[in-house]
């Protein structure tokens, strides 16, 4: 179909002049083809902004990969300007991975996500590598939200602008033309970059990024009754000899030989060929989106006169109608298809909504991601069908995973437990369809283990059993545990603490962020000090088995447990100690602790945290080993110990305490934090009865720190000091706490 474009324009204008008495125009039909290119494909938006401003009517759009994403949304009715606003507001770090917002997870799943850095599936006793970094669920959620206005259209040639996109058959390598079905899913399939997203199975075919087999699908426009084709290509060209410096460069060049040859042939089917200069960007340069879009706008400049003539020759222009994405959804009916192992109630419990609920689209998306975060499902595709006014029927297509065993890893260093490596074996569906068994082996300077068995029933009462053992040694003044040492020892001495705890509990969600847990616990506590003045050998401070009833109530909306920027945390534990071995004068008592913390943001990268901790005992004052302790910094403090900057671990002790704290955090570079912390506390025996808790805080401390968010958890370095006791030092923590 290649012909002289200037001749075409001249002929069109001549025809319009000759037919002037009938006031008609030639009215050429224009097709648009957009190539793939990852982040470089954002240049398509810049081209569309110029096309809109000139008044060129596009009659058919074809695209692949990023070209499918931009072109598909443009075909729905979005303007180039709207697309610029949409893509500029996207956090691609969240979009391109299956990062589930913390508030959308269940409490059990939050604990797991804040513990392990890497998870690998096990199949037939063999460790497998994952097929991709992401399932692409966040991407599918976004496309679904943006295409809601046309979700009743299943034939893409009936969209406001007719559209098609392409995919690659992963069995044969051939190109697959996508022209009907679920538009959001079609765009997703065409955009599934290898290694980043997992392949999508549809209609018996396993498909991926259309750019693999055909990155410039102009040939599919040839039979669409078009007069003129505009093409935009952002595909990388051939590297110069100076740029070929590595094995990856060589393989890239070999692949480009084929694609460049194909492109040169396909240009012959393109009347206006636009090629933005995006050579300085990569396929993952999403953080430079605004610059890439500007390059797209700039690339149209040589063709402005031609495009103006095209607009003048068209009899009318289809103006983008300006779609407003849907903010909330009311469900009239919900059908889940494909689940055989897991019940609808279990799935609804993870999705966090029921039939008849009105749910914001963000909450719905978070619920979908929470469902997949269980790793019980490989994918969850869905479609909305309009029903009654302002209501939809939801049909969800779920694919249950065949892998029920996982091997997980973690690494950590802190100043109490020292270096640690975490190996975890998780087995799901061991006895029941919705149970999970988890076994942690923690190897290092202080070996530990943790065993969990949990039957997850969503909004109903879940059942769990936990067995954990920890042991560590630290230099402690024995007065921390027993006042008898106050006149005997002045210095810290090596003290070994070991704790074996077994508990059975039931747990339910009062709301999605509000949980109640009730349980019974047996705890064996052994504390031994070395070389005291009271004995020539080790002195056993505590060796007792305690039996208690315990309850926990928790409300948690923190967006991040380590660097929160928004949310509220309230947690209260009530422990009733019923009996203890080796105590002749034991009497029952309560230990009660409460934490209240609020996080909020002042600006985008500045946040504050204020909090209040307290604890007190009702009853027996003889069990000093179960007193509350203050000092140090940790997210995983053993026993009843709490953080206090300006003091070493295990410095202050009492059967009651109150502590206020604040944190100011500045994220000066993404994932890099500077923070200033302060805490103020009173601690002693019966301070709430004596009124001492109302006095000016006796103990205070401050800390200046740096934090870095990594795949294996936070890296933290804090310098802390106290004006009162003239103490200073460093706290160092590496990786998730376990």
Short mmCIF file of C-alpha atoms in Angstrom, two decimals, residues 323-614:
data_model
loop_
_atom_site.label_atom_id
_atom_site.label_comp_id
_atom_site.label_asym_id
_atom_site.label_seq_id
_atom_site.Cartn_x
_atom_site.Cartn_y
_atom_site.Cartn_z
CA UNK A 323 -13.20 9.10 30.58
CA UNK A 324 -13.23 9.38 34.36
CA UNK A 325 -12.04 6.11 35.96
CA UNK A 326 -14.51 4.49 38.35
CA UNK A 327 -13.77 5.13 42.03
CA UNK A 328 -16.04 2.55 43.67
CA UNK A 329 -18.04 -0.54 42.77
CA UNK A 330 -21.25 -2.02 44.16
CA UNK A 331 -21.53 -5.76 43.68
CA UNK A 332 -24.93 -7.30 43.07
CA UNK A 333 -23.66 -10.78 42.31
CA UNK A 334 -20.28 -12.44 42.66
CA UNK A 335 -19.37 -15.70 40.96
CA UNK A 336 -16.04 -17.42 41.54
CA UNK A 337 -15.04 -19.97 38.90
CA UNK A 338 -12.16 -22.43 39.08
CA UNK A 339 -11.80 -23.03 42.84
CA UNK A 340 -11.88 -26.67 43.92
CA UNK A 341 -9.64 -26.70 47.00
CA UNK A 342 -10.71 -23.43 48.58
CA UNK A 343 -14.27 -22.40 49.43
CA UNK A 344 -15.98 -19.20 48.32
CA UNK A 345 -16.05 -18.00 51.94
CA UNK A 346 -12.27 -18.40 52.21
CA UNK A 347 -11.79 -16.43 49.00
CA UNK A 348 -14.21 -13.69 50.10
CA UNK A 349 -12.35 -13.49 53.41
CA UNK A 350 -9.14 -12.69 51.55
CA UNK A 351 -10.84 -10.32 49.11
CA UNK A 352 -12.32 -8.47 52.10
CA UNK A 353 -15.78 -7.91 50.61
CA UNK A 354 -19.09 -9.70 50.30
CA UNK A 355 -22.02 -9.63 47.90
CA UNK A 356 -23.88 -6.33 48.15
CA UNK A 357 -20.87 -4.38 49.44
CA UNK A 358 -19.82 -1.03 47.98
CA UNK A 359 -16.04 -1.22 47.62
CA UNK A 360 -13.57 1.38 46.43
CA UNK A 361 -11.56 0.17 43.47
CA UNK A 362 -8.33 0.59 45.43
CA UNK A 363 -9.67 -1.62 48.24
CA UNK A 364 -10.86 -4.14 45.68
CA UNK A 365 -7.42 -4.21 44.03
CA UNK A 366 -5.74 -4.62 47.41
CA UNK A 367 -8.11 -7.47 48.23
CA UNK A 368 -7.23 -9.23 44.98
CA UNK A 369 -3.53 -8.87 45.71
CA UNK A 370 -4.09 -10.09 49.25
CA UNK A 371 -5.74 -13.21 47.83
CA UNK A 372 -2.69 -13.90 45.68
CA UNK A 373 -0.32 -13.08 48.54
CA UNK A 374 -1.38 -16.32 50.19
CA UNK A 375 0.49 -18.11 47.36
CA UNK A 376 -2.49 -20.46 47.12
CA UNK A 377 -3.41 -19.09 43.71
CA UNK A 378 -1.44 -18.50 40.52
CA UNK A 379 -3.80 -15.93 39.08
CA UNK A 380 -7.13 -14.20 39.54
CA UNK A 381 -8.66 -12.69 36.44
CA UNK A 382 -12.06 -11.07 36.57
CA UNK A 383 -14.54 -8.98 34.66
CA UNK A 384 -17.33 -6.65 35.65
CA UNK A 385 -20.66 -6.78 33.90
CA UNK A 386 -23.13 -3.91 34.38
CA UNK A 387 -26.33 -5.06 36.06
CA UNK A 388 -28.69 -2.65 37.76
CA UNK A 389 -27.95 1.10 37.73
CA UNK A 390 -24.62 1.71 39.47
CA UNK A 391 -24.17 -2.01 40.24
CA UNK A 392 -22.08 -4.77 38.69
CA UNK A 393 -21.90 -8.51 38.58
CA UNK A 394 -18.40 -9.82 39.19
CA UNK A 395 -17.16 -12.99 37.57
CA UNK A 396 -13.79 -14.11 38.86
CA UNK A 397 -11.65 -16.78 37.20
CA UNK A 398 -9.24 -18.25 39.71
CA UNK A 399 -6.36 -20.64 39.11
CA UNK A 400 -5.24 -22.55 42.18
CA UNK A 401 -1.54 -23.24 42.52
CA UNK A 402 -0.26 -26.76 42.25
CA UNK A 403 2.74 -25.94 44.47
CA UNK A 404 1.89 -26.28 48.14
CA UNK A 405 5.43 -26.31 49.56
CA UNK A 406 7.80 -23.36 49.84
CA UNK A 407 11.38 -22.88 50.97
CA UNK A 408 11.97 -19.43 52.43
CA UNK A 409 15.11 -17.58 53.47
CA UNK A 410 16.08 -14.63 55.59
CA UNK A 411 19.23 -13.03 57.02
CA UNK A 412 19.65 -10.78 60.03
CA UNK A 413 22.09 -9.19 62.40
CA UNK A 414 21.44 -7.36 65.66
CA UNK A 415 23.37 -6.83 68.86
CA UNK A 416 21.41 -9.32 70.97
CA UNK A 417 20.96 -12.36 68.74
CA UNK A 418 24.00 -11.52 66.56
CA UNK A 419 24.28 -13.06 63.07
CA UNK A 420 21.40 -15.26 61.99
CA UNK A 421 20.32 -17.15 58.89
CA UNK A 422 16.67 -18.19 58.63
CA UNK A 423 15.59 -21.31 56.77
CA UNK A 424 11.88 -21.94 56.58
CA UNK A 425 9.82 -24.81 55.26
CA UNK A 426 6.17 -24.03 54.61
CA UNK A 427 3.63 -26.70 53.65
CA UNK A 428 0.06 -25.80 52.80
CA UNK A 429 -2.93 -28.12 52.64
CA UNK A 430 -1.20 -30.61 54.90
CA UNK A 431 -4.34 -31.91 56.58
CA UNK A 432 -7.01 -29.47 55.45
CA UNK A 433 -7.61 -27.32 52.38
CA UNK A 434 -6.97 -24.09 54.28
CA UNK A 435 -4.20 -25.01 56.73
CA UNK A 436 -0.52 -24.10 56.70
CA UNK A 437 2.46 -25.57 58.54
CA UNK A 438 5.56 -23.43 58.97
CA UNK A 439 8.89 -24.44 60.50
CA UNK A 440 11.70 -21.92 61.06
CA UNK A 441 15.28 -22.98 61.65
CA UNK A 442 17.40 -20.03 62.74
CA UNK A 443 21.11 -20.75 62.57
CA UNK A 444 23.89 -18.51 63.78
CA UNK A 445 25.42 -17.21 66.97
CA UNK A 446 22.21 -18.02 68.85
CA UNK A 447 20.25 -20.89 67.31
CA UNK A 448 16.46 -20.83 67.56
CA UNK A 449 13.41 -22.47 66.05
CA UNK A 450 9.75 -21.63 65.55
CA UNK A 451 6.92 -24.03 64.65
CA UNK A 452 3.48 -22.83 63.51
CA UNK A 453 0.36 -24.67 62.47
CA UNK A 454 -2.53 -22.46 61.42
CA UNK A 455 -6.03 -23.19 60.09
CA UNK A 456 -7.11 -20.03 58.29
CA UNK A 457 -10.87 -19.47 58.19
CA UNK A 458 -10.93 -15.85 57.11
CA UNK A 459 -13.62 -13.92 58.99
CA UNK A 460 -14.48 -16.99 61.06
CA UNK A 461 -12.51 -18.30 64.06
CA UNK A 462 -9.08 -19.45 62.92
CA UNK A 463 -7.13 -21.99 64.97
CA UNK A 464 -3.40 -22.09 65.59
CA UNK A 465 -0.60 -23.79 67.51
CA UNK A 466 2.85 -22.32 68.09
CA UNK A 467 6.03 -23.77 69.56
CA UNK A 468 9.12 -21.59 69.72
CA UNK A 469 12.53 -21.69 71.36
CA UNK A 470 15.04 -18.89 71.72
CA UNK A 471 18.33 -18.60 73.53
CA UNK A 472 20.92 -15.86 73.76
CA UNK A 473 23.64 -14.49 76.02
CA UNK A 474 24.13 -10.86 76.97
CA UNK A 475 26.03 -8.95 79.64
CA UNK A 476 23.37 -7.92 82.15
CA UNK A 477 23.40 -6.55 85.67
CA UNK A 478 21.48 -9.26 87.61
CA UNK A 479 19.57 -6.54 89.49
CA UNK A 480 17.55 -6.39 86.29
CA UNK A 481 15.97 -9.67 87.34
CA UNK A 482 16.17 -9.65 91.13
CA UNK A 483 16.79 -6.81 93.66
CA UNK A 484 18.76 -9.27 95.82
CA UNK A 485 21.75 -8.46 93.64
CA UNK A 486 21.62 -4.71 94.29
CA UNK A 487 24.20 -4.85 97.08
CA UNK A 488 26.21 -7.69 95.63
CA UNK A 489 27.09 -6.76 92.03
CA UNK A 490 27.92 -3.43 90.43
CA UNK A 491 28.84 -4.52 86.91
CA UNK A 492 27.21 -6.40 84.06
CA UNK A 493 28.04 -10.08 83.84
CA UNK A 494 27.35 -12.71 81.14
CA UNK A 495 23.80 -13.94 81.48
CA UNK A 496 22.15 -16.67 79.42
CA UNK A 497 18.42 -16.53 78.75
CA UNK A 498 16.48 -19.39 77.17
CA UNK A 499 12.74 -19.51 76.57
CA UNK A 500 10.61 -22.43 75.35
CA UNK A 501 6.98 -21.47 74.74
CA UNK A 502 4.06 -23.58 73.54
CA UNK A 503 0.67 -21.99 72.87
CA UNK A 504 -2.70 -22.90 71.45
CA UNK A 505 -4.97 -20.10 70.28
CA UNK A 506 -8.06 -19.07 68.35
CA UNK A 507 -8.25 -15.86 66.37
CA UNK A 508 -10.92 -13.91 64.52
CA UNK A 509 -11.19 -10.70 62.54
CA UNK A 510 -13.66 -8.23 64.03
CA UNK A 511 -13.00 -6.05 60.97
CA UNK A 512 -10.35 -6.41 58.30
CA UNK A 513 -7.83 -4.53 60.49
CA UNK A 514 -9.10 -5.52 63.93
CA UNK A 515 -8.27 -8.94 65.39
CA UNK A 516 -8.99 -10.75 68.64
CA UNK A 517 -6.86 -13.66 69.84
CA UNK A 518 -7.45 -15.93 72.84
CA UNK A 519 -5.08 -18.66 73.92
CA UNK A 520 -3.44 -20.85 76.55
CA UNK A 521 0.34 -20.93 76.92
CA UNK A 522 2.99 -22.92 78.74
CA UNK A 523 6.33 -21.22 79.05
CA UNK A 524 9.62 -22.53 80.40
CA UNK A 525 12.01 -19.69 81.31
CA UNK A 526 15.64 -20.31 82.26
CA UNK A 527 17.93 -17.41 83.28
CA UNK A 528 21.47 -18.14 84.45
CA UNK A 529 24.16 -15.63 85.47
CA UNK A 530 27.87 -16.45 85.37
CA UNK A 531 30.50 -15.88 88.04
CA UNK A 532 28.47 -13.94 90.56
CA UNK A 533 29.78 -13.03 93.97
CA UNK A 534 27.03 -15.18 95.45
CA UNK A 535 28.45 -18.40 94.12
CA UNK A 536 31.67 -19.74 92.69
CA UNK A 537 29.85 -21.22 89.71
CA UNK A 538 26.89 -20.11 87.64
CA UNK A 539 23.89 -18.78 89.54
CA UNK A 540 20.42 -19.80 88.41
CA UNK A 541 18.18 -16.75 88.60
CA UNK A 542 15.10 -18.45 87.14
CA UNK A 543 14.18 -21.97 86.03
CA UNK A 544 10.43 -22.17 86.01
CA UNK A 545 7.54 -23.40 83.93
CA UNK A 546 4.67 -20.89 83.79
CA UNK A 547 1.10 -21.61 82.70
CA UNK A 548 -1.08 -18.72 81.60
CA UNK A 549 -4.22 -17.65 79.76
CA UNK A 550 -3.60 -14.89 77.30
CA UNK A 551 -5.58 -12.55 75.12
CA UNK A 552 -4.54 -10.08 72.44
CA UNK A 553 -6.54 -7.39 70.74
CA UNK A 554 -4.97 -5.56 67.83
CA UNK A 555 -5.93 -2.79 65.43
CA UNK A 556 -3.34 -2.17 62.76
CA UNK A 557 -3.52 0.09 59.71
CA UNK A 558 0.19 0.93 59.38
CA UNK A 559 1.27 1.06 55.76
CA UNK A 560 4.73 -0.17 56.79
CA UNK A 561 5.90 -1.69 60.05
CA UNK A 562 9.48 -0.35 59.83
CA UNK A 563 9.01 3.06 58.20
CA UNK A 564 5.30 3.90 58.60
CA UNK A 565 3.95 7.02 56.93
CA UNK A 566 0.27 6.60 57.75
CA UNK A 567 -1.98 4.48 59.93
CA UNK A 568 -2.82 3.65 63.52
CA UNK A 569 -1.51 0.84 65.68
CA UNK A 570 -3.24 -0.25 68.87
CA UNK A 571 -2.35 -3.47 70.64
CA UNK A 572 -3.09 -4.74 74.11
CA UNK A 573 -2.05 -8.01 75.77
CA UNK A 574 -3.64 -9.37 78.94
CA UNK A 575 -1.85 -12.38 80.45
CA UNK A 576 -3.28 -14.22 83.47
CA UNK A 577 -0.55 -16.36 85.06
CA UNK A 578 -2.27 -19.31 86.74
CA UNK A 579 0.62 -21.42 88.04
CA UNK A 580 4.38 -21.76 88.21
CA UNK A 581 6.74 -24.60 89.08
CA UNK A 582 9.29 -24.28 91.89
CA UNK A 583 7.37 -21.49 93.65
CA UNK A 584 6.01 -22.29 97.11
CA UNK A 585 4.35 -18.93 97.57
CA UNK A 586 3.04 -18.41 94.04
CA UNK A 587 -0.19 -16.49 93.63
CA UNK A 588 -2.01 -15.67 90.41
CA UNK A 589 -1.40 -12.33 88.75
CA UNK A 590 -2.03 -10.28 85.60
CA UNK A 591 0.56 -8.72 83.29
CA UNK A 592 -1.02 -6.11 81.03
CA UNK A 593 0.71 -4.21 78.22
CA UNK A 594 -0.64 -1.61 75.81
CA UNK A 595 0.78 0.14 72.77
CA UNK A 596 -0.77 3.03 70.87
CA UNK A 597 1.03 4.59 67.89
CA UNK A 598 -0.03 7.00 65.17
CA UNK A 599 1.83 7.65 61.92
CA UNK A 600 1.12 10.56 59.62
CA UNK A 601 2.81 12.45 56.80
CA UNK A 602 3.54 16.15 56.59
CA UNK A 603 4.72 16.06 52.99
CA UNK A 604 5.27 13.30 50.47
CA UNK A 605 8.62 12.28 51.96
CA UNK A 606 8.36 13.52 55.55
CA UNK A 607 6.50 11.48 58.16
CA UNK A 608 6.05 11.40 61.92
CA UNK A 609 5.31 8.69 64.44
CA UNK A 610 4.10 9.31 67.97
CA UNK A 611 3.46 6.52 70.42
CA UNK A 612 2.74 5.52 73.98
CA UNK A 613 3.68 2.20 75.64
CA UNK A 614 2.67 1.08 79.09
#
